[in-house]
mmCIF file of C-alpha atoms and ligand atoms in Angstrom:
data_model
loop_
_atom_site.group_PDB
_atom_site.id
_atom_site.type_symbol
_atom_site.label_atom_id
_atom_site.label_comp_id
_atom_site.label_asym_id
_atom_site.label_seq_id
_atom_site.Cartn_x
_atom_site.Cartn_y
_atom_site.Cartn_z
ATOM 1 C CA MET A 954 -147.787 47.772 -71.617
ATOM 2 C CA ALA A 955 -144.063 47.451 -71.003
ATOM 3 C CA GLY A 956 -142.533 44.343 -72.498
ATOM 4 C CA THR A 957 -141.124 43.155 -75.735
ATOM 5 C CA GLY A 958 -144.590 42.598 -77.176
ATOM 6 C CA THR A 959 -146.292 39.905 -79.214
ATOM 7 C CA LEU A 960 -146.315 41.289 -82.734
ATOM 8 C CA HIS A 961 -144.023 38.471 -83.876
ATOM 9 C CA LEU A 962 -146.472 35.710 -82.917
ATOM 10 C CA ARG A 963 -148.108 33.825 -85.787
ATOM 11 C CA PRO A 964 -151.845 32.960 -86.042
ATOM 12 C CA GLU A 965 -152.797 30.753 -83.118
ATOM 13 C CA SER A 966 -154.303 27.986 -85.233
ATOM 14 C CA ASN A 967 -150.913 27.415 -86.895
ATOM 15 C CA ARG A 968 -148.836 26.981 -83.763
ATOM 16 C CA VAL A 969 -147.864 23.842 -81.912
ATOM 17 C CA LEU A 970 -146.367 25.817 -79.000
ATOM 18 C CA SER A 971 -147.368 29.249 -77.737
ATOM 19 C CA VAL A 972 -145.440 30.998 -75.003
ATOM 20 C CA GLU A 973 -146.747 34.308 -73.730
ATOM 21 C CA ASP A 974 -145.270 36.693 -71.213
ATOM 22 C CA LEU A 975 -143.028 34.029 -69.707
ATOM 23 C CA VAL A 976 -141.338 35.134 -66.496
ATOM 24 C CA VAL A 977 -138.734 33.104 -64.612
ATOM 25 C CA GLU A 978 -137.350 34.505 -61.377
ATOM 26 C CA PHE A 979 -135.191 32.968 -58.689
ATOM 27 C CA PRO A 980 -134.753 34.149 -55.128
ATOM 28 C CA ALA A 981 -131.237 35.365 -54.387
ATOM 29 C CA LYS A 982 -129.270 36.354 -51.294
ATOM 30 C CA GLY A 983 -130.397 39.363 -49.280
ATOM 31 C CA GLY A 984 -133.997 39.190 -50.487
ATOM 32 C CA GLN A 985 -132.945 39.990 -54.045
ATOM 33 C CA THR A 986 -134.452 38.450 -57.171
ATOM 34 C CA VAL A 987 -132.694 37.012 -60.224
ATOM 35 C CA HIS A 988 -134.668 38.186 -63.243
ATOM 36 C CA ALA A 989 -133.659 35.282 -65.493
ATOM 37 C CA VAL A 990 -136.502 35.603 -68.028
ATOM 38 C CA SER A 991 -138.649 38.732 -68.041
ATOM 39 C CA GLY A 992 -141.834 38.474 -70.027
ATOM 40 C CA ILE A 993 -140.907 36.845 -73.311
ATOM 41 C CA SER A 994 -143.367 35.562 -75.905
ATOM 42 C CA PHE A 995 -142.693 33.242 -78.802
ATOM 43 C CA ASP A 996 -144.256 30.438 -80.765
ATOM 44 C CA VAL A 997 -143.238 27.378 -82.731
ATOM 45 C CA LEU A 998 -144.954 25.941 -85.802
ATOM 46 C CA PRO A 999 -145.156 22.222 -86.611
ATOM 47 C CA GLY A 1000 -141.920 21.096 -88.261
ATOM 48 C CA GLU A 1001 -140.174 24.372 -87.520
ATOM 49 C CA THR A 1002 -136.802 24.837 -85.848
ATOM 50 C CA LEU A 1003 -136.624 27.860 -83.591
ATOM 51 C CA GLY A 1004 -133.091 28.834 -82.623
ATOM 52 C CA ILE A 1005 -132.629 30.685 -79.346
ATOM 53 C CA LEU A 1006 -129.362 32.584 -79.323
ATOM 54 C CA GLY A 1007 -127.690 34.701 -76.667
ATOM 55 C CA GLU A 1008 -124.710 34.941 -74.344
ATOM 56 C CA SER A 1009 -124.305 32.706 -71.343
ATOM 57 C CA GLY A 1010 -126.611 33.821 -68.513
ATOM 58 C CA CYS A 1011 -129.246 35.516 -70.696
ATOM 59 C CA GLY A 1012 -131.945 33.063 -69.608
ATOM 60 C CA LYS A 1013 -132.022 30.506 -72.426
ATOM 61 C CA SER A 1014 -131.947 27.410 -70.218
ATOM 62 C CA SER A 1015 -134.342 28.926 -67.704
ATOM 63 C CA ALA A 1016 -136.790 29.554 -70.546
ATOM 64 C CA GLY A 1017 -136.318 26.042 -71.961
ATOM 65 C CA ARG A 1018 -136.872 24.422 -68.600
ATOM 66 C CA ALA A 1019 -139.899 26.593 -67.857
ATOM 67 C CA LEU A 1020 -141.542 25.206 -71.009
ATOM 68 C CA MET A 1021 -141.154 21.731 -69.508
ATOM 69 C CA GLN A 1022 -142.434 23.093 -66.150
ATOM 70 C CA LEU A 1023 -139.091 22.098 -64.615
ATOM 71 C CA PRO A 1024 -139.661 24.186 -62.571
ATOM 72 C CA PRO A 1025 -142.878 25.924 -63.669
ATOM 73 C CA PRO A 1026 -142.382 29.572 -64.624
ATOM 74 C CA THR A 1027 -143.019 32.377 -62.132
ATOM 75 C CA SER A 1028 -145.800 33.547 -64.441
ATOM 76 C CA GLY A 1029 -146.904 33.410 -68.042
ATOM 77 C CA SER A 1030 -148.556 30.956 -70.360
ATOM 78 C CA VAL A 1031 -147.141 27.845 -72.058
ATOM 79 C CA ARG A 1032 -149.626 26.223 -74.428
ATOM 80 C CA LEU A 1033 -148.904 22.962 -76.231
ATOM 81 C CA ASP A 1034 -151.651 22.573 -78.830
ATOM 82 C CA ASP A 1035 -154.679 23.343 -76.684
ATOM 83 C CA ASP A 1036 -153.219 22.407 -73.310
ATOM 84 C CA GLU A 1037 -152.161 25.132 -70.909
ATOM 85 C CA LEU A 1038 -149.205 23.433 -69.214
ATOM 86 C CA THR A 1039 -148.976 25.899 -66.347
ATOM 87 C CA ASP A 1040 -152.455 24.772 -65.247
ATOM 88 C CA VAL A 1041 -151.970 20.996 -65.239
ATOM 89 C CA ARG A 1042 -150.474 18.994 -62.389
ATOM 90 C CA GLY A 1043 -149.595 15.424 -61.496
ATOM 91 C CA ARG A 1044 -150.229 12.705 -64.043
ATOM 92 C CA ALA A 1045 -151.727 15.040 -66.637
ATOM 93 C CA LEU A 1046 -148.572 17.145 -66.481
ATOM 94 C CA ARG A 1047 -146.346 14.084 -66.901
ATOM 95 C CA ARG A 1048 -148.366 13.094 -69.944
ATOM 96 C CA ALA A 1049 -148.175 16.559 -71.440
ATOM 97 C CA ARG A 1050 -144.477 16.839 -70.633
ATOM 98 C CA ALA A 1051 -143.748 13.660 -72.578
ATOM 99 C CA ARG A 1052 -144.845 15.503 -75.719
ATOM 100 C CA MET A 1053 -141.868 17.828 -75.233
ATOM 101 C CA GLN A 1054 -138.488 16.285 -74.621
ATOM 102 C CA MET A 1055 -135.272 17.998 -73.655
ATOM 103 C CA ILE A 1056 -131.679 17.230 -74.633
ATOM 104 C CA PHE A 1057 -129.004 18.789 -72.438
ATOM 105 C CA GLN A 1058 -125.533 20.177 -72.943
ATOM 106 C CA ASP A 1059 -123.542 17.647 -70.972
ATOM 107 C CA PRO A 1060 -124.522 14.283 -72.420
ATOM 108 C CA VAL A 1061 -122.583 12.153 -69.943
ATOM 109 C CA SER A 1062 -123.810 13.704 -66.716
ATOM 110 C CA SER A 1063 -127.399 14.042 -67.953
ATOM 111 C CA LEU A 1064 -127.621 10.224 -68.015
ATOM 112 C CA ASN A 1065 -127.801 8.065 -64.881
ATOM 113 C CA PRO A 1066 -124.262 6.579 -64.651
ATOM 114 C CA ARG A 1067 -125.404 3.319 -63.085
ATOM 115 C CA ARG A 1068 -127.835 2.367 -65.827
ATOM 116 C CA LYS A 1069 -127.183 0.449 -68.999
ATOM 117 C CA VAL A 1070 -128.079 1.929 -72.371
ATOM 118 C CA LYS A 1071 -130.973 -0.504 -72.914
ATOM 119 C CA ASP A 1072 -132.559 0.665 -69.633
ATOM 120 C CA LEU A 1073 -131.788 4.342 -70.132
ATOM 121 C CA VAL A 1074 -133.602 4.284 -73.453
ATOM 122 C CA ALA A 1075 -136.620 2.397 -72.089
ATOM 123 C CA GLU A 1076 -136.933 4.491 -68.933
ATOM 124 C CA GLY A 1077 -139.444 7.110 -70.122
ATOM 125 C CA PRO A 1078 -142.169 4.717 -71.284
ATOM 126 C CA ARG A 1079 -141.536 2.404 -68.288
ATOM 127 C CA ILE A 1080 -142.046 5.268 -65.820
ATOM 128 C CA ARG A 1081 -145.372 5.783 -67.559
ATOM 129 C CA GLY A 1082 -146.294 2.144 -66.955
ATOM 130 C CA GLN A 1083 -145.737 0.902 -70.506
ATOM 131 C CA LYS A 1084 -144.180 -2.458 -71.272
ATOM 132 C CA VAL A 1085 -141.255 -1.928 -73.620
ATOM 133 C CA ASP A 1086 -140.035 -4.742 -75.816
ATOM 134 C CA ASP A 1087 -136.413 -4.977 -76.906
ATOM 135 C CA GLU A 1088 -137.134 -4.412 -80.572
ATOM 136 C CA ARG A 1089 -138.600 -0.980 -79.805
ATOM 137 C CA ILE A 1090 -135.452 -0.033 -77.906
ATOM 138 C CA ARG A 1091 -133.246 -1.334 -80.705
ATOM 139 C CA ALA A 1092 -135.209 0.633 -83.299
ATOM 140 C CA SER A 1093 -134.820 3.833 -81.294
ATOM 141 C CA LEU A 1094 -131.066 3.253 -80.902
ATOM 142 C CA ARG A 1095 -130.717 2.624 -84.625
ATOM 143 C CA ALA A 1096 -132.690 5.786 -85.374
ATOM 144 C CA ALA A 1097 -130.137 7.668 -83.274
ATOM 145 C CA GLY A 1098 -127.282 6.119 -85.248
ATOM 146 C CA LEU A 1099 -126.138 3.590 -82.641
ATOM 147 C CA ASP A 1100 -125.577 -0.125 -83.143
ATOM 148 C CA PRO A 1101 -127.753 -1.837 -80.501
ATOM 149 C CA ASP A 1102 -125.434 -4.860 -80.392
ATOM 150 C CA VAL A 1103 -122.487 -2.649 -79.466
ATOM 151 C CA VAL A 1104 -124.015 -0.307 -76.895
ATOM 152 C CA TRP A 1105 -126.782 -2.459 -75.385
ATOM 153 C CA ASP A 1106 -125.136 -3.293 -72.059
ATOM 154 C CA ARG A 1107 -122.833 -0.292 -71.781
ATOM 155 C CA ARG A 1108 -123.051 2.434 -69.185
ATOM 156 C CA PRO A 1109 -122.586 6.150 -69.972
ATOM 157 C CA HIS A 1110 -118.917 6.285 -68.891
ATOM 158 C CA GLU A 1111 -118.153 3.528 -71.413
ATOM 159 C CA LEU A 1112 -119.371 5.729 -74.267
ATOM 160 C CA SER A 1113 -118.016 8.852 -75.962
ATOM 161 C CA GLY A 1114 -119.733 12.232 -75.524
ATOM 162 C CA GLY A 1115 -121.244 11.950 -79.001
ATOM 163 C CA GLN A 1116 -122.548 8.451 -78.282
ATOM 164 C CA CYS A 1117 -124.074 9.632 -75.010
ATOM 165 C CA GLN A 1118 -125.837 12.441 -76.857
ATOM 166 C CA ARG A 1119 -127.176 9.833 -79.299
ATOM 167 C CA VAL A 1120 -128.472 7.825 -76.325
ATOM 168 C CA SER A 1121 -130.214 10.971 -75.046
ATOM 169 C CA ILE A 1122 -131.840 11.411 -78.451
ATOM 170 C CA ALA A 1123 -132.896 7.716 -78.558
ATOM 171 C CA ARG A 1124 -134.388 8.149 -75.074
ATOM 172 C CA ALA A 1125 -136.329 11.217 -76.133
ATOM 173 C CA LEU A 1126 -137.676 9.545 -79.282
ATOM 174 C CA MET A 1127 -139.165 6.672 -77.265
ATOM 175 C CA LEU A 1128 -141.833 9.072 -75.989
ATOM 176 C CA GLU A 1129 -142.796 10.216 -79.499
ATOM 177 C CA PRO A 1130 -142.547 13.914 -78.671
ATOM 178 C CA GLN A 1131 -143.917 16.745 -80.799
ATOM 179 C CA ILE A 1132 -141.154 19.092 -79.731
ATOM 180 C CA LEU A 1133 -137.515 18.459 -78.947
ATOM 181 C CA ILE A 1134 -135.869 21.167 -76.856
ATOM 182 C CA CYS A 1135 -132.130 20.962 -77.414
ATOM 183 C CA ASP A 1136 -130.216 23.016 -74.846
ATOM 184 C CA GLU A 1137 -126.685 23.538 -76.184
ATOM 185 C CA PRO A 1138 -126.669 19.912 -77.372
ATOM 186 C CA VAL A 1139 -123.284 20.117 -79.105
ATOM 187 C CA SER A 1140 -121.464 22.733 -77.012
ATOM 188 C CA SER A 1141 -119.439 20.162 -75.106
ATOM 189 C CA LEU A 1142 -118.568 17.989 -78.124
ATOM 190 C CA ASP A 1143 -115.575 18.025 -80.478
ATOM 191 C CA VAL A 1144 -116.172 19.992 -83.660
ATOM 192 C CA SER A 1145 -116.219 16.889 -85.900
ATOM 193 C CA VAL A 1146 -118.780 15.211 -83.643
ATOM 194 C CA GLN A 1147 -120.849 18.409 -83.453
ATOM 195 C CA ALA A 1148 -121.618 18.183 -87.164
ATOM 196 C CA GLN A 1149 -122.704 14.552 -86.852
ATOM 197 C CA ILE A 1150 -125.086 15.306 -83.993
ATOM 198 C CA LEU A 1151 -126.489 18.352 -85.810
ATOM 199 C CA ASN A 1152 -127.121 16.183 -88.871
ATOM 200 C CA LEU A 1153 -128.775 13.562 -86.700
ATOM 201 C CA LEU A 1154 -131.075 16.174 -85.151
ATOM 202 C CA GLU A 1155 -131.984 17.474 -88.584
ATOM 203 C CA ASP A 1156 -132.722 13.951 -89.892
ATOM 204 C CA THR A 1157 -134.667 13.079 -86.755
ATOM 205 C CA LYS A 1158 -136.768 16.189 -87.099
ATOM 206 C CA GLN A 1159 -137.701 15.339 -90.694
ATOM 207 C CA ARG A 1160 -138.317 11.679 -90.041
ATOM 208 C CA TYR A 1161 -140.520 12.130 -86.987
ATOM 209 C CA ARG A 1162 -142.022 15.452 -88.118
ATOM 210 C CA LEU A 1163 -140.861 17.181 -84.963
ATOM 211 C CA SER A 1164 -140.464 20.809 -84.083
ATOM 212 C CA LEU A 1165 -137.114 21.758 -82.600
ATOM 213 C CA ILE A 1166 -136.148 24.451 -80.171
ATOM 214 C CA PHE A 1167 -132.427 24.777 -80.520
ATOM 215 C CA ILE A 1168 -130.718 26.749 -77.769
ATOM 216 C CA ALA A 1169 -127.101 27.867 -78.164
ATOM 217 C CA HIS A 1170 -124.693 30.702 -77.455
ATOM 218 C CA ASP A 1171 -122.847 29.954 -80.701
ATOM 219 C CA LEU A 1172 -124.262 31.797 -83.679
ATOM 220 C CA ALA A 1173 -122.481 29.591 -86.221
ATOM 221 C CA VAL A 1174 -124.261 26.532 -84.810
ATOM 222 C CA VAL A 1175 -127.719 28.099 -84.557
ATOM 223 C CA LYS A 1176 -127.882 29.708 -87.994
ATOM 224 C CA ASN A 1177 -127.535 26.489 -89.991
ATOM 225 C CA ILE A 1178 -130.119 24.420 -88.200
ATOM 226 C CA SER A 1179 -132.795 27.067 -87.563
ATOM 227 C CA ASP A 1180 -135.695 28.374 -89.630
ATOM 228 C CA ARG A 1181 -136.273 31.283 -87.307
ATOM 229 C CA ILE A 1182 -133.884 32.740 -84.766
ATOM 230 C CA MET A 1183 -134.779 34.530 -81.556
ATOM 231 C CA ILE A 1184 -131.997 36.558 -79.991
ATOM 232 C CA MET A 1185 -132.125 37.010 -76.218
ATOM 233 C CA TYR A 1186 -130.336 39.505 -74.031
ATOM 234 C CA LEU A 1187 -130.621 39.574 -70.234
ATOM 235 C CA GLY A 1188 -133.990 37.840 -70.061
ATOM 236 C CA LYS A 1189 -135.585 39.701 -72.982
ATOM 237 C CA ILE A 1190 -136.032 39.160 -76.720
ATOM 238 C CA CYS A 1191 -134.108 41.626 -78.906
ATOM 239 C CA GLU A 1192 -134.890 40.341 -82.333
ATOM 240 C CA VAL A 1193 -136.740 37.581 -84.163
ATOM 241 C CA VAL A 1194 -135.335 36.957 -87.620
ATOM 242 C CA PRO A 1195 -135.697 34.362 -90.387
ATOM 243 C CA ALA A 1196 -132.370 32.469 -90.445
ATOM 244 C CA GLY A 1197 -131.722 33.505 -94.037
ATOM 245 C CA ARG A 1198 -131.841 37.207 -93.142
ATOM 246 C CA LEU A 1199 -129.549 37.008 -90.131
ATOM 247 C CA ALA A 1200 -126.151 37.639 -91.729
ATOM 248 C CA ARG A 1201 -127.150 40.548 -93.988
ATOM 249 C CA HIS A 1202 -130.162 42.102 -92.342
ATOM 250 C CA ALA A 1203 -129.786 41.702 -88.592
ATOM 251 C CA ALA A 1204 -131.008 44.980 -87.146
ATOM 252 C CA HIS A 1205 -130.617 44.946 -83.378
ATOM 253 C CA PRO A 1206 -127.302 46.409 -82.187
ATOM 254 C CA TYR A 1207 -126.851 43.369 -79.960
ATOM 255 C CA THR A 1208 -127.359 40.927 -82.830
ATOM 256 C CA ARG A 1209 -124.833 42.932 -84.833
ATOM 257 C CA LEU A 1210 -122.380 42.714 -81.962
ATOM 258 C CA LEU A 1211 -122.782 38.926 -81.984
ATOM 259 C CA LEU A 1212 -122.267 38.831 -85.748
ATOM 260 C CA GLU A 1213 -119.115 40.934 -85.516
ATOM 261 C CA SER A 1214 -117.563 38.361 -83.241
ATOM 262 C CA VAL A 1215 -118.033 35.517 -85.758
ATOM 263 C CA PRO A 1216 -115.468 34.987 -88.538
ATOM 264 C CA GLU A 1217 -117.001 35.943 -91.905
ATOM 265 C CA GLU A 1218 -116.590 32.539 -93.529
ATOM 266 C CA HIS A 1219 -118.969 31.068 -90.958
ATOM 267 C CA LEU A 1220 -121.860 33.249 -92.053
ATOM 268 C CA PRO A 1221 -124.323 32.305 -94.781
ATOM 269 C CA GLY A 1222 -123.559 34.477 -97.793
ATOM 270 C CA GLY A 1223 -120.015 34.896 -96.489
ATOM 271 C CA GLU A 1224 -120.229 38.631 -95.895
ATOM 272 C CA ALA A 1225 -120.102 40.795 -92.844
ATOM 273 C CA PRO A 1226 -123.221 42.792 -91.977
ATOM 274 C CA VAL A 1227 -123.457 46.030 -93.945
ATOM 275 C CA GLY A 1228 -122.345 49.367 -92.659
ATOM 276 C CA ASP A 1229 -122.136 48.251 -89.065
ATOM 277 C CA GLU A 1230 -118.966 49.261 -87.228
ATOM 278 C CA GLU A 1231 -118.504 52.623 -88.840
ATOM 279 C CA ARG A 1232 -122.102 53.696 -88.575
ATOM 280 C CA ALA A 1233 -122.358 52.614 -84.972
ATOM 281 C CA ALA A 1234 -119.149 54.445 -84.096
ATOM 282 C CA ASN A 1235 -120.288 57.626 -85.866
ATOM 283 C CA GLU A 1236 -123.703 57.626 -84.299
ATOM 284 C CA GLY A 1237 -122.129 56.948 -80.937
ATOM 285 C CA ALA A 1238 -119.777 59.902 -81.396
ATOM 286 C CA ASP A 1239 -122.643 62.170 -82.487
ATOM 287 C CA ARG A 1240 -124.522 61.426 -79.342
ATOM 288 C CA GLY A 1241 -121.537 61.602 -77.063
ATOM 289 C CA THR A 1242 -121.645 57.902 -76.170
ATOM 290 C CA HIS A 1243 -118.786 55.386 -76.201
ATOM 291 C CA ARG A 1244 -118.239 51.846 -77.348
ATOM 292 C CA PRO A 1245 -119.994 49.486 -74.965
ATOM 293 C CA PRO A 1246 -118.172 48.220 -71.885
ATOM 294 C CA ALA A 1247 -117.454 44.508 -71.993
ATOM 295 C CA GLU A 1248 -119.104 43.310 -68.801
ATOM 296 C CA LEU A 1249 -122.695 42.177 -68.621
ATOM 297 C CA PRO A 1250 -125.105 44.015 -66.309
ATOM 298 C CA SER A 1251 -126.612 41.820 -63.619
ATOM 299 C CA PRO A 1252 -129.970 40.057 -63.832
ATOM 300 C CA LEU A 1253 -130.330 40.993 -60.161
ATOM 301 C CA ASN A 1254 -130.754 44.600 -61.148
ATOM 302 C CA PRO A 1255 -131.366 44.889 -64.891
ATOM 303 C CA PRO A 1256 -131.133 48.336 -66.534
ATOM 304 C CA SER A 1257 -134.371 50.321 -66.933
ATOM 305 C CA GLY A 1258 -135.981 50.666 -70.351
ATOM 306 C CA CYS A 1259 -133.999 48.685 -72.902
ATOM 307 C CA ARG A 1260 -131.805 46.228 -71.027
ATOM 308 C CA PHE A 1261 -129.105 46.419 -73.702
ATOM 309 C CA ARG A 1262 -128.707 50.193 -73.469
ATOM 310 C CA THR A 1263 -125.660 50.111 -71.160
ATOM 311 C CA ARG A 1264 -123.682 48.319 -73.865
ATOM 312 C CA CYS A 1265 -125.386 49.814 -76.890
ATOM 313 C CA PRO A 1266 -123.630 52.162 -79.335
ATOM 314 C CA LEU A 1267 -126.991 53.659 -80.401
ATOM 315 C CA ALA A 1268 -128.407 54.318 -76.920
ATOM 316 C CA THR A 1269 -130.162 57.641 -76.180
ATOM 317 C CA ASP A 1270 -132.353 58.912 -73.352
ATOM 318 C CA VAL A 1271 -135.475 57.200 -74.646
ATOM 319 C CA CYS A 1272 -133.740 53.827 -74.213
ATOM 320 C CA ALA A 1273 -133.423 54.376 -70.458
ATOM 321 C CA ASP A 1274 -136.994 55.636 -70.123
ATOM 322 C CA THR A 1275 -139.022 53.364 -72.353
ATOM 323 C CA GLU A 1276 -138.772 49.681 -73.036
ATOM 324 C CA PRO A 1277 -138.849 49.113 -76.803
ATOM 325 C CA GLU A 1278 -141.735 47.059 -78.174
ATOM 326 C CA MET A 1279 -141.342 44.520 -80.923
ATOM 327 C CA ARG A 1280 -141.898 46.047 -84.371
ATOM 328 C CA ALA A 1281 -141.918 44.533 -87.852
ATOM 329 C CA LEU A 1282 -139.057 45.193 -90.281
ATOM 330 C CA ALA A 1283 -139.893 42.654 -92.959
ATOM 331 C CA ASP A 1284 -141.878 39.470 -93.384
ATOM 332 C CA GLY A 1285 -141.130 37.377 -90.281
ATOM 333 C CA HIS A 1286 -138.465 39.829 -89.070
ATOM 334 C CA PHE A 1287 -139.043 41.803 -85.866
ATOM 335 C CA VAL A 1288 -136.870 43.946 -83.655
ATOM 336 C CA ALA A 1289 -137.275 45.479 -80.201
ATOM 337 C CA CYS A 1290 -135.144 48.609 -80.496
ATOM 338 C CA HIS A 1291 -135.946 52.336 -80.637
ATOM 339 C CA HIS A 1292 -133.233 53.055 -83.187
ATOM 340 C CA ALA A 1293 -132.573 49.969 -85.330
ATOM 341 C CA GLY A 1294 -133.667 49.527 -88.937
HETATM 342 N N1 ADP B 1132 -131.773 27.664 -60.114
HETATM 343 C C1 ADP B 1132 -131.303 28.903 -60.167
HETATM 344 N N2 ADP B 1132 -131.225 29.659 -59.045
HETATM 345 C C2 ADP B 1132 -130.769 30.928 -59.093
HETATM 346 N N3 ADP B 1132 -130.370 31.540 -60.225
HETATM 347 C C3 ADP B 1132 -130.428 30.845 -61.369
HETATM 348 C C4 ADP B 1132 -130.897 29.488 -61.403
HETATM 349 N N4 ADP B 1132 -130.831 29.050 -62.679
HETATM 350 C C5 ADP B 1132 -130.352 30.082 -63.414
HETATM 351 N N5 ADP B 1132 -130.106 31.155 -62.628
HETATM 352 C C6 ADP B 1132 -129.622 32.464 -63.064
HETATM 353 O O1 ADP B 1132 -130.513 32.924 -64.058
HETATM 354 C C7 ADP B 1132 -129.820 33.600 -65.093
HETATM 355 C C8 ADP B 1132 -130.095 32.920 -66.408
HETATM 356 O O2 ADP B 1132 -129.471 31.643 -66.386
HETATM 357 P P1 ADP B 1132 -129.654 30.567 -67.549
HETATM 358 O O3 ADP B 1132 -131.086 30.434 -67.867
HETATM 359 O O4 ADP B 1132 -128.920 29.340 -67.140
HETATM 360 O O5 ADP B 1132 -128.913 31.278 -68.777
HETATM 361 P P2 ADP B 1132 -128.289 30.650 -70.116
HETATM 362 O O6 ADP B 1132 -128.857 29.292 -70.298
HETATM 363 O O7 ADP B 1132 -128.667 31.624 -71.180
HETATM 364 O O8 ADP B 1132 -126.804 30.623 -69.895
HETATM 365 C C9 ADP B 1132 -128.344 33.583 -64.695
HETATM 366 O O9 ADP B 1132 -128.066 34.800 -64.044
HETATM 367 C C10 ADP B 1132 -128.271 32.417 -63.748
HETATM 368 O O10 ADP B 1132 -127.217 32.591 -62.823
HETATM 369 MG MG1 MG B 1133 -127.855 27.470 -70.542
#
């Protein structure tokens, strides 16, 4: 079977979320298809933070939204505990969806501008027909680090970006989710505020025993908050790596490329990956290939075989012919590459 495989999945009984062979496609002009996500599988354990890392356009948000069935994926399976979300509709889907909540990149525009904070926070349970008393709203605001007396009657434009993101978190917590999907939750915030929101997410996770899916294009942000990191490229998974192994032991040429573009002091352990540049250049020279071109191939017409091959310093003929399957490198560390490791 072509695909990045499922070797990296953990025993089913341990997982809170199981995603198998997820495909997300969009129709495009001229009868073409955008292959946003092309058959990825991953899982999340209770209390775990899974980081999803990759350049803009690689399908991270499409994958995140497909988990929520917003919209449902083109194909594949999304199982939350024992519920197959791609099978449920209507009220049952709304109930299941409440168990996963999503936080978006742009905190101001993801909130209805006409509503006051007290109503924004209560909205989820109210839509589900629950009566919500003020103390419950206040508790949720406090849990998100906001003073209810200050923000109660404010509207989103009267708050800072960081405060709006806290409101989004308070809103999500009202539904007592099992999983919080954070899609670039700090990318639009100032650096000083980023750290505060990351700390809040970490505290929230511990306090409510949540699992997090943390999506970002910024490696420095993902590595600190995640237990396990999944690296995506053009709708596929390249590598799944325990966060602690990322800086020193990343194996996929794409992951190494991402690491090279991060200043050393931002990496855990403070050292650049071993042997990278020189080895890649030498191997490239041996095989008559060149350093990768900068532009990204299109998801309208992804390369055959390994989708990274057109930018890869290690690429050979097999990479064009055969899609690499996930293989194990170490405990919890997997790579989909014919040559890495
Ligand atoms: N609703 C949509 N309609 C058409 N194409 C889309 C839609 N949403 C995303 N895409 C395309 O799918 C690909 C993946 O996008 P996205 O999931 O937003 O990536 P990321 O979040 O990693 O930046 C991109 O090529 C993007 O242009
Ligand atoms: Mg995105």
